[in-house]
Amino acid sequence: MKSPVSDLAPSDGEEGSDRTPLLQRAPRAETVFISAPVCCSARYNLAFLSFFGFFVLYSLRVNLSVALVDMVDSNTTAKDNRTSYECAEHSAPIKVLHNQTGKKYRWDAETQGWILGSFFYGYIITQIPGGYVASRSGGKLLLGFGIFATAIFTLFTPLAADFGVGALVALRALEGLGEGVTYPAMHAMWSSWAPPLERSKLLSISYAGAQLGTVVSLPLSGVICYYMNWTYVFYFFGIVGIIWFILWICLVSDTPETHKTITPYEKEYILSSLKNQLSSQKSVPWIPMLKSLPLWAIVVAHFSYNWTFYTLLTLLPTYMKEVLRFNIQENGFLSAVPYLGCWLCMILSGQAADNLRARWNFSTLWVRRVFSLIGMIGPAIFLVAAGFIGCDYSLAVAFLTISTTLGGFCSSGFSINHLDIAPSYAGILLGITNTFATIPGMIGPIIARSLTPENTIGEWQTVFCIAAAINVFGAIFFTLFAKGEVQNWAISDHQGHRN
C-alpha cells in the first residue's frame, strides 16, 4: 500500500529557530501530510472517549470541594475559620428548603485542608511509575482501571467519613493513587495515535474533558447537596465512572495496529507520520532525560500553572461562600463558570495551534511559547485584578472567569510539549512533570488557608498575588528554555525526523 505521507524530511525549522529571537516566526520546509478523514476515525473516537474519561476523572476529583461545604458543621466553621462580613450577603431567594438530612462533622479549617490535600499524596506516587508502565505495556488498561478504582473508592466516601477523618484522608489518598496513572497513560497512548500536526487538536479535545467535568460537577454537586444531601454526590459520580469504564474497555485499543475497526488508510497515515519519531531503544535513557533543559522548562511551567489551578479548584467554593457570601446552590454554579470558559478555550486553541503550524508554517516552538505565555501571564493579570475589586460580585466572577479561561491556551503550549521533544517517552516525561506539578495541590490549599484565617479580602489578595507571581515566573522560564524538536536522546540513532 502506498503511504499517505510523502517526502518525510527534517522540518519545522526548530534548530534554526533556536538561534532566532524568542518569538520570531521561523520559515521551514513543511512535511506534506495527506490526512485521513476525521469523521468516524479511530483517532478521533479515542479523543472523544478519553474526553469523557477525563470528564469523569475531574468529576470524581472536585465533587468533594462542594460537598465539604455541606458536610461541615457551620458552628465549627464559624469558630475556626470565620466568614468575612466585608461583603454583604448575596444570595438568590430560597424557594425550596435546603435539605439538612446529611450528617454534619466538626472539622475545623485545618482538618478540611488536610482532607482536600490528601488526594495528592496518593496522586504524586503513581505519576512516574504510571508513565513507565504505560510506555512498556500500553495505557488502555492502566487508564481504565485507574478511573474505575477511583469510582469505586468514591462510592465509599460517606462510609469513610463516618469512620473518621483518618479513614477519609486514607480513602482520598487511595483515589489519588488511581488517578495518578491517568495522565501519563493517556500521553503514552497519544504517542502512538496522534499524528504530529494533529497533536494540539486531539490532545486538547481529550484533556478538555477535565474542564467540562469541573463545569458540570461543581454546580451539579451543589444542586444534589441542596435538594437531597451530600452523600448522593459520591454515589452519583461513582456510578457514572463505572459506566464509562465499561465503554472504554470495549471500544479502545492501545495502538492503531491492534484496533479492530480502524481503516487501513488511517492506520497507514498514523504509522507513517510517526515512524521516524519513535525510539527503538529498549531501555529508558534516564540520565540524558533528567539532564534535558527542555524537560525542566516544562516542569517549571507545569508547577507554576498548577499552583493557580489547584488553589482555585479546591478553594473557589470556599471563597464564594465565605468571602463573596453566595449560598451553596449558587456557589456550585458560580464556581463552575470559570471552567466553562477554560473548556471552550482549550478546544478552540487546539484548533488554532495546529492551523498555525500546518497552514501558516509557524514552528512548533513558536506556537508552544506563545500559547504558554498567553495561558500563564493572562491569568496572572486577571487573578490579581479579581482580588482588588472588593465586593463587586459581577466583576469578581468575570475576572476569575477570564483568568481561568485564558489558562486554556496552555493545553496547546507546555502541556503537550512532552510529545514534541520525546514522543517515545511522553508518558514518562508527563509522569515526571506532573509529579512536580502535584506539589501545589498538596501544599497550595494549606498555605492559602493559613494566609486567610479571617477570610478577608486583603488576605485573599495575598493568595492571588502569590499565585500570579509564580505563574509569570513559569511562563518566562518556559519561553527561555523550551524546545520544539525531538531531542537526540529520545531517538535511538540520534537521527530522524524532528517533528
Coordinates of C-alpha atoms in Angstrom, one line a residue:
M1 CA 0.0 0.0 0.0
K2 CA 1.3 3.4 -0.9
S3 CA 2.0 5.6 2.2
P4 CA -0.4 8.5 2.5
V5 CA 2.6 10.5 3.8
S6 CA 5.2 11.7 1.3
D7 CA 8.5 13.5 1.4
L8 CA 9.3 12.9 5.1
A9 CA 12.1 15.4 5.7
P10 CA 13.7 17.1 8.7
S11 CA 11.5 20.1 9.1
D12 CA 9.9 22.6 11.4
G13 CA 12.9 24.8 11.4
E14 CA 13.4 24.2 15.1
E15 CA 17.2 24.1 15.2
G16 CA 17.2 27.3 13.2
S17 CA 14.6 28.9 15.3
D18 CA 16.7 28.3 18.4
R19 CA 19.2 30.8 17.1
T20 CA 16.5 33.5 16.4
P21 CA 14.7 35.8 18.7
L22 CA 12.4 34.0 21.2
L23 CA 9.1 34.6 19.5
Q24 CA 10.2 35.2 15.9
R25 CA 8.3 33.1 13.3
A26 CA 10.7 30.7 11.6
P27 CA 10.4 29.6 8.0
R28 CA 10.5 25.9 7.4
A29 CA 10.3 23.1 4.9
E30 CA 6.9 21.5 5.7
T31 CA 6.3 17.8 5.7
V32 CA 3.3 17.1 3.4
F33 CA 0.6 15.1 5.1
I34 CA -2.4 13.7 3.3
S35 CA -4.6 13.3 6.3
A36 CA -7.0 10.5 6.8
P37 CA -10.7 11.7 7.2
V38 CA -11.7 13.0 10.6
C39 CA -15.3 11.8 10.6
C40 CA -15.8 8.4 12.3
S41 CA -12.0 8.0 12.5
A42 CA -10.5 5.8 15.2
R43 CA -8.1 8.5 16.4
Y44 CA -11.0 11.0 17.0
N45 CA -13.1 8.3 18.6
L46 CA -10.3 7.8 21.0
A47 CA -10.2 11.6 21.6
F48 CA -13.9 11.7 22.4
L49 CA -13.9 8.6 24.7
S50 CA -10.9 10.0 26.5
F51 CA -12.7 13.3 26.7
F52 CA -15.5 11.6 28.7
G53 CA -12.9 9.7 30.7
F54 CA -11.3 13.0 31.9
F55 CA -14.8 14.4 32.4
V56 CA -15.4 11.6 34.9
L57 CA -11.9 11.9 36.3
Y58 CA -12.4 15.5 37.4
S59 CA -16.0 15.0 38.5
L60 CA -14.7 12.4 40.9
R61 CA -11.9 14.7 42.0
V62 CA -13.7 18.0 42.6
N63 CA -17.1 17.0 43.9
L64 CA -15.7 16.9 47.5
S65 CA -14.8 20.6 47.2
V66 CA -18.6 21.4 47.1
A67 CA -19.8 18.6 49.2
L68 CA -17.4 19.5 52.0
V69 CA -19.1 22.9 52.4
D70 CA -22.3 21.0 53.4
M71 CA -20.6 18.2 55.3
V72 CA -19.0 20.5 57.9
D73 CA -21.0 21.8 61.0
S74 CA -21.4 25.5 60.4
N75 CA -20.7 26.2 64.1
T76 CA -17.3 24.6 63.8
T77 CA -16.6 26.6 60.6
A78 CA -17.7 29.8 62.3
K79 CA -15.4 29.1 65.2
D80 CA -12.3 28.1 63.4
N81 CA -12.5 29.9 60.1
R82 CA -14.9 32.8 60.3
T83 CA -17.0 34.0 57.3
S84 CA -15.9 37.5 56.3
Y85 CA -18.6 40.2 56.7
E86 CA -16.8 42.7 54.4
C87 CA -19.2 41.8 51.6
A88 CA -23.0 41.8 52.0
E89 CA -25.0 38.6 51.8
H90 CA -25.5 37.9 48.1
S91 CA -27.9 35.0 47.6
A92 CA -30.9 34.3 45.5
P93 CA -34.2 33.9 47.2
I94 CA -34.6 30.4 48.5
K95 CA -37.7 28.8 47.1
V96 CA -37.1 25.3 48.4
L97 CA -35.8 24.5 51.8
H98 CA -32.2 23.3 51.9
N99 CA -32.2 19.6 52.7
Q100 CA -30.4 19.1 56.1
T101 CA -30.5 15.3 56.3
G102 CA -26.9 14.7 55.6
K103 CA -24.7 14.1 58.6
K104 CA -22.5 17.0 59.8
Y105 CA -18.9 16.8 61.1
R106 CA -17.0 19.0 63.4
W107 CA -13.9 19.6 61.2
D108 CA -12.0 22.8 61.6
A109 CA -10.3 24.7 58.8
E110 CA -7.0 22.9 59.2
T111 CA -8.7 19.5 59.1
Q112 CA -10.6 20.5 55.9
G113 CA -7.3 21.5 54.3
W114 CA -5.8 18.1 55.0
I115 CA -8.9 16.3 53.7
L116 CA -8.8 18.3 50.4
G117 CA -5.0 17.9 50.1
S118 CA -4.8 14.2 51.0
F119 CA -5.8 13.2 47.4
F120 CA -2.5 14.5 46.1
Y121 CA -0.4 12.4 48.5
G122 CA -1.6 9.3 46.6
Y123 CA -1.7 11.1 43.2
I124 CA 2.0 12.1 43.3
I125 CA 3.2 8.5 44.0
T126 CA 1.9 6.9 40.8
Q127 CA 2.9 9.5 38.3
I128 CA 6.3 8.2 37.1
P129 CA 5.5 4.5 37.6
G130 CA 2.3 5.1 35.6
G131 CA 4.3 6.7 32.8
Y132 CA 6.8 3.9 32.8
V133 CA 4.3 1.1 32.8
A134 CA 2.2 2.7 30.1
S135 CA 5.3 3.2 27.9
R136 CA 6.0 -0.6 28.2
S137 CA 2.6 -2.2 28.4
G138 CA 0.2 0.4 26.9
G139 CA -2.1 2.9 28.5
K140 CA -5.6 1.5 27.9
L141 CA -5.9 -0.8 30.9
L142 CA -3.9 1.5 33.1
L143 CA -6.0 4.5 32.5
G144 CA -9.3 2.4 32.5
F145 CA -8.6 0.7 35.8
G146 CA -7.2 4.0 37.3
I147 CA -10.6 5.7 36.8
F148 CA -12.5 2.6 37.8
A149 CA -10.7 2.3 41.1
T150 CA -11.3 5.9 41.8
A151 CA -15.0 5.5 41.1
I152 CA -15.2 2.5 43.5
F153 CA -13.4 4.4 46.3
T154 CA -15.7 7.4 45.7
L155 CA -18.8 5.2 46.4
F156 CA -17.3 4.5 49.9
T157 CA -16.7 8.2 50.8
P158 CA -19.8 8.6 53.0
L159 CA -18.8 5.4 54.9
A160 CA -15.2 6.6 55.4
A161 CA -16.5 10.0 56.7
D162 CA -18.4 8.1 59.3
F163 CA -15.4 6.2 60.4
G164 CA -13.5 9.5 61.0
V165 CA -11.0 11.9 59.5
G166 CA -8.2 9.4 59.2
A167 CA -10.3 7.0 57.2
L168 CA -11.5 9.7 54.8
V169 CA -7.9 11.0 54.3
A170 CA -6.7 7.5 53.6
L171 CA -9.6 6.9 51.1
R172 CA -8.8 10.2 49.3
A173 CA -5.2 9.2 49.1
L174 CA -6.2 5.9 47.5
E175 CA -8.3 7.8 45.0
G176 CA -5.2 9.8 44.2
L177 CA -3.2 6.6 43.6
G178 CA -5.8 5.6 41.0
E179 CA -6.0 8.9 39.2
G180 CA -2.2 9.4 39.3
V181 CA -1.7 7.0 36.4
T182 CA -4.3 8.5 34.1
Y183 CA -2.5 11.5 32.5
P184 CA 0.8 9.6 31.9
A185 CA -1.2 6.7 30.4
M186 CA -3.1 9.0 28.1
H187 CA 0.1 10.7 26.9
A188 CA 1.7 7.3 26.3
M189 CA -1.4 6.3 24.2
W190 CA -1.3 9.6 22.2
S191 CA 2.4 9.0 21.4
S192 CA 1.1 6.1 19.2
W193 CA -2.1 7.7 18.0
A194 CA -1.6 11.4 17.4
P195 CA 0.0 12.5 14.0
P196 CA 2.4 15.4 14.7
L197 CA 0.3 18.1 13.0
E198 CA -2.9 16.9 14.8
R199 CA -1.5 16.8 18.3
S200 CA -2.9 20.0 19.5
K201 CA -6.4 19.2 18.3
L202 CA -6.5 15.7 19.5
L203 CA -5.0 16.3 22.9
S204 CA -7.0 19.5 23.6
I205 CA -10.2 17.6 22.9
S206 CA -9.1 14.7 25.1
Y207 CA -8.0 16.8 28.1
A208 CA -10.8 19.4 27.8
G209 CA -13.0 16.8 29.4
A210 CA -11.4 17.6 32.7
Q211 CA -12.6 21.2 32.4
L212 CA -16.1 20.2 31.4
G213 CA -16.2 17.7 34.2
T214 CA -15.4 20.6 36.6
V215 CA -18.1 22.7 34.9
V216 CA -20.8 20.1 35.4
S217 CA -19.8 18.5 38.7
L218 CA -19.4 21.7 40.7
P219 CA -23.0 23.0 40.1
L220 CA -24.5 19.5 40.0
S221 CA -22.9 18.7 43.3
G222 CA -24.3 21.9 44.7
V223 CA -27.8 21.0 43.5
I224 CA -27.6 17.5 44.9
C225 CA -26.4 18.8 48.2
Y226 CA -29.2 21.4 48.2
Y227 CA -32.2 19.3 47.3
M228 CA -31.1 15.8 48.5
N229 CA -27.9 15.6 50.7
W230 CA -24.2 15.4 50.2
T231 CA -23.9 11.6 50.3
Y232 CA -25.7 11.3 46.9
V233 CA -22.9 13.4 45.3
F234 CA -20.5 10.5 45.7
Y235 CA -23.0 7.8 44.8
F236 CA -23.9 9.5 41.5
F237 CA -20.5 10.2 40.2
G238 CA -19.1 6.8 41.3
I239 CA -21.8 5.1 39.2
V240 CA -21.0 7.3 36.2
G241 CA -17.4 6.3 36.5
I242 CA -18.2 2.6 36.4
I243 CA -20.4 3.1 33.2
W244 CA -17.6 4.9 31.5
F245 CA -15.1 2.1 32.3
I246 CA -17.2 -0.5 30.6
L247 CA -17.4 1.6 27.4
W248 CA -13.6 2.3 27.5
I249 CA -12.6 -1.4 27.8
C250 CA -14.9 -2.4 25.0
L251 CA -14.1 0.3 22.4
V252 CA -10.5 1.4 22.8
S253 CA -7.1 -0.1 21.7
D254 CA -3.6 0.8 22.8
T255 CA -2.3 1.3 19.3
P256 CA -3.6 1.6 15.7
E257 CA -2.1 -1.8 14.9
T258 CA -4.4 -3.5 17.5
H259 CA -7.5 -1.6 16.8
K260 CA -10.3 -3.8 15.3
T261 CA -12.2 -1.3 13.2
I262 CA -9.6 1.2 12.1
T263 CA -9.4 1.6 8.3
P264 CA -6.2 0.6 6.6
Y265 CA -5.8 4.1 5.2
E266 CA -6.0 5.7 8.6
K267 CA -3.7 3.2 10.1
E268 CA -1.1 3.8 7.5
Y269 CA -1.5 7.6 7.8
I270 CA -0.8 7.5 11.6
L271 CA 2.0 5.0 11.5
S272 CA 3.8 6.8 8.6
S273 CA 3.6 10.2 10.2
L274 CA 5.2 8.8 13.4
K275 CA 7.7 6.3 12.0
N276 CA 10.8 8.5 12.4
Q277 CA 9.9 10.0 15.7
L278 CA 9.7 6.9 17.9
S279 CA 12.7 5.2 19.5
S280 CA 13.6 1.6 19.3
Q281 CA 15.6 1.6 22.5
K282 CA 14.5 -1.0 25.0
S283 CA 15.9 0.9 28.0
V284 CA 14.9 4.3 29.1
P285 CA 17.6 7.0 28.8
W286 CA 17.1 8.2 32.3
I287 CA 20.3 10.2 32.7
P288 CA 20.1 12.2 29.4
M289 CA 16.4 12.7 30.1
L290 CA 16.9 14.2 33.5
K291 CA 19.7 16.4 32.2
S292 CA 17.5 17.8 29.5
L293 CA 16.8 21.5 30.0
P294 CA 13.7 21.5 27.8
L295 CA 12.2 18.9 30.2
W296 CA 12.9 21.1 33.1
A297 CA 11.3 24.0 31.3
I298 CA 8.1 22.0 31.1
V299 CA 8.5 21.1 34.8
V300 CA 8.7 24.7 35.9
A301 CA 5.8 25.8 33.7
H302 CA 3.6 22.9 34.8
F303 CA 4.4 23.5 38.5
S304 CA 3.6 27.2 38.1
Y305 CA 0.4 26.8 36.2
N306 CA -0.9 24.2 38.7
W307 CA -0.3 26.4 41.7
T308 CA -3.0 28.7 40.5
F309 CA -5.2 25.9 39.0
Y310 CA -5.3 23.7 42.2
T311 CA -5.7 26.7 44.6
L312 CA -8.8 27.8 42.7
L313 CA -10.0 24.3 42.1
T314 CA -10.1 23.3 45.7
L315 CA -10.8 26.7 47.4
L316 CA -13.0 28.6 45.0
P317 CA -16.3 27.2 46.5
T318 CA -15.0 28.3 49.9
Y319 CA -14.1 31.8 48.6
M320 CA -17.6 32.1 47.0
K321 CA -19.3 31.1 50.3
E322 CA -17.2 32.8 52.9
V323 CA -16.0 35.9 51.2
L324 CA -18.5 36.8 48.4
R325 CA -21.2 35.1 50.5
F326 CA -23.2 33.1 48.0
N327 CA -25.3 30.2 49.2
I328 CA -24.4 26.6 48.4
Q329 CA -26.7 26.3 45.4
E330 CA -25.3 29.5 43.7
N331 CA -21.8 28.6 44.9
G332 CA -21.7 25.5 42.7
F333 CA -22.9 27.3 39.6
L334 CA -20.6 30.3 40.0
S335 CA -17.6 28.2 40.9
A336 CA -18.1 26.3 37.6
V337 CA -18.4 29.4 35.3
P338 CA -14.6 29.9 35.0
Y339 CA -14.0 26.3 33.9
L340 CA -16.7 26.6 31.2
G341 CA -14.6 29.3 29.7
C342 CA -11.4 27.2 30.0
W343 CA -13.1 24.3 28.3
L344 CA -14.1 26.4 25.3
C345 CA -10.6 27.9 25.2
M346 CA -8.9 24.5 25.2
I347 CA -11.0 23.3 22.3
L348 CA -10.5 26.4 20.2
S349 CA -6.8 26.9 21.0
G350 CA -6.1 23.3 19.9
Q351 CA -7.6 24.0 16.5
A352 CA -5.8 27.3 16.2
A353 CA -2.4 25.9 17.2
D354 CA -2.4 23.1 14.6
N355 CA -3.7 25.5 12.0
L356 CA -0.8 27.9 12.7
R357 CA 1.7 25.0 12.3
A358 CA 0.1 23.2 9.3
R359 CA -1.3 26.1 7.2
W360 CA 0.8 29.1 8.2
N361 CA 4.2 27.3 8.7
F362 CA 4.7 28.6 12.3
S363 CA 7.2 26.4 14.1
T364 CA 6.2 24.1 16.9
L365 CA 8.5 26.0 19.3
W366 CA 6.9 29.4 18.4
V367 CA 3.4 28.0 18.9
R368 CA 4.2 26.4 22.3
R369 CA 5.9 29.5 23.6
V370 CA 3.2 32.0 22.6
F371 CA 0.3 29.8 23.8
S372 CA 2.1 29.3 27.1
L373 CA 2.7 33.0 27.6
I374 CA -0.9 33.8 26.9
G375 CA -2.1 30.9 29.1
M376 CA 0.0 31.9 32.1
I377 CA 0.6 35.7 32.1
G378 CA -3.0 36.5 31.1
P379 CA -4.5 34.5 34.0
A380 CA -2.0 36.2 36.4
I381 CA -3.2 39.7 35.4
F382 CA -6.9 38.9 35.9
L383 CA -6.3 36.9 39.1
V384 CA -4.7 39.9 40.7
A385 CA -7.4 42.1 39.4
A386 CA -10.1 39.8 40.9
G387 CA -8.5 40.4 44.3
F388 CA -8.6 44.1 44.1
I389 CA -12.2 44.9 43.1
G390 CA -13.6 44.5 46.5
C391 CA -17.2 43.1 46.8
D392 CA -18.2 43.8 43.2
Y393 CA -19.6 40.3 42.7
S394 CA -20.1 40.6 38.9
L395 CA -16.5 41.8 38.3
A396 CA -15.1 39.2 40.7
V397 CA -16.8 36.3 38.8
A398 CA -15.9 38.0 35.4
F399 CA -12.2 38.3 36.3
L400 CA -11.9 34.8 37.7
T401 CA -13.7 33.5 34.6
I402 CA -11.3 35.4 32.3
S403 CA -8.3 34.2 34.3
T404 CA -9.2 30.6 34.2
T405 CA -10.4 30.8 30.5
L406 CA -7.0 32.1 29.3
G407 CA -5.3 29.3 31.1
G408 CA -6.9 27.0 28.4
F409 CA -4.2 28.2 26.0
C410 CA -1.6 26.2 27.9
S411 CA -3.3 23.0 26.7
S412 CA -1.6 23.7 23.3
G413 CA 1.5 25.1 25.0
F414 CA 3.7 23.4 27.6
S415 CA 1.1 20.8 28.4
I416 CA 1.8 18.8 25.2
N417 CA 5.4 19.8 24.7
H418 CA 6.4 16.3 26.0
L419 CA 5.2 14.8 22.8
D420 CA 7.3 17.3 20.8
I421 CA 10.6 16.6 22.5
A422 CA 10.3 12.9 23.1
P423 CA 7.2 11.1 21.8
S424 CA 8.5 7.6 22.7
Y425 CA 8.8 8.7 26.4
A426 CA 5.9 11.1 26.6
G427 CA 4.2 9.2 29.3
I428 CA 7.3 9.1 31.4
L429 CA 8.0 12.8 30.8
L430 CA 4.5 13.7 31.9
G431 CA 4.9 11.5 34.9
I432 CA 8.0 13.5 35.8
T433 CA 6.5 16.9 35.2
N434 CA 3.2 16.0 36.9
T435 CA 5.0 14.8 39.9
F436 CA 6.4 18.2 40.5
A437 CA 3.1 19.8 39.4
T438 CA 1.2 17.9 42.0
I439 CA 3.1 19.5 44.8
P440 CA 1.0 22.7 44.5
G441 CA -2.1 20.6 45.0
M442 CA -0.6 19.2 48.3
I443 CA 0.6 22.5 49.8
G444 CA -1.3 25.2 47.9
P445 CA -4.6 24.9 49.7
I446 CA -2.9 24.5 53.1
I447 CA -0.8 27.7 52.5
A448 CA -3.9 29.5 51.2
R449 CA -5.9 28.6 54.3
S450 CA -3.0 29.6 56.6
L451 CA -2.9 33.0 54.8
T452 CA -6.7 33.5 55.2
P453 CA -7.5 32.9 58.9
E454 CA -10.2 35.6 58.8
N455 CA -11.2 35.2 55.1
T456 CA -10.8 38.9 54.5
I457 CA -10.5 40.4 51.0
G458 CA -7.0 41.6 51.9
E459 CA -5.9 38.1 52.9
W460 CA -7.2 36.7 49.6
Q461 CA -5.3 39.4 47.7
T462 CA -2.1 38.0 49.1
V463 CA -3.1 34.5 47.9
F464 CA -3.9 35.7 44.4
C465 CA -0.7 37.8 44.1
I466 CA 1.5 34.8 45.1
A467 CA -0.2 32.6 42.6
A468 CA 0.1 35.3 39.9
A469 CA 3.8 35.8 40.6
I470 CA 4.5 32.0 40.3
N471 CA 2.6 31.9 37.0
V472 CA 4.7 34.7 35.5
F473 CA 7.9 33.1 36.5
G474 CA 6.9 29.8 35.0
A475 CA 5.9 31.5 31.7
I476 CA 9.3 33.3 31.4
F477 CA 11.3 30.2 32.2
F478 CA 9.5 28.1 29.7
T479 CA 9.9 30.8 27.0
L480 CA 13.6 30.9 27.6
F481 CA 14.4 27.2 27.7
A482 CA 11.7 25.3 25.8
K483 CA 12.4 23.3 22.6
G484 CA 10.0 22.1 19.9
E485 CA 12.0 19.3 18.2
V486 CA 12.6 15.7 19.1
Q487 CA 15.7 15.6 21.3
N488 CA 18.7 13.5 20.4
W489 CA 18.5 11.3 23.5
A490 CA 14.9 10.4 22.6
I491 CA 15.7 8.6 19.3
S492 CA 17.8 5.6 19.2
D493 CA 20.2 6.5 16.4
H494 CA 20.2 10.2 17.2
Q495 CA 18.9 10.9 13.7
G496 CA 15.5 11.1 12.2
H497 CA 12.6 13.3 11.6
R498 CA 12.3 16.2 14.0
N499 CA 8.6 16.8 14.4

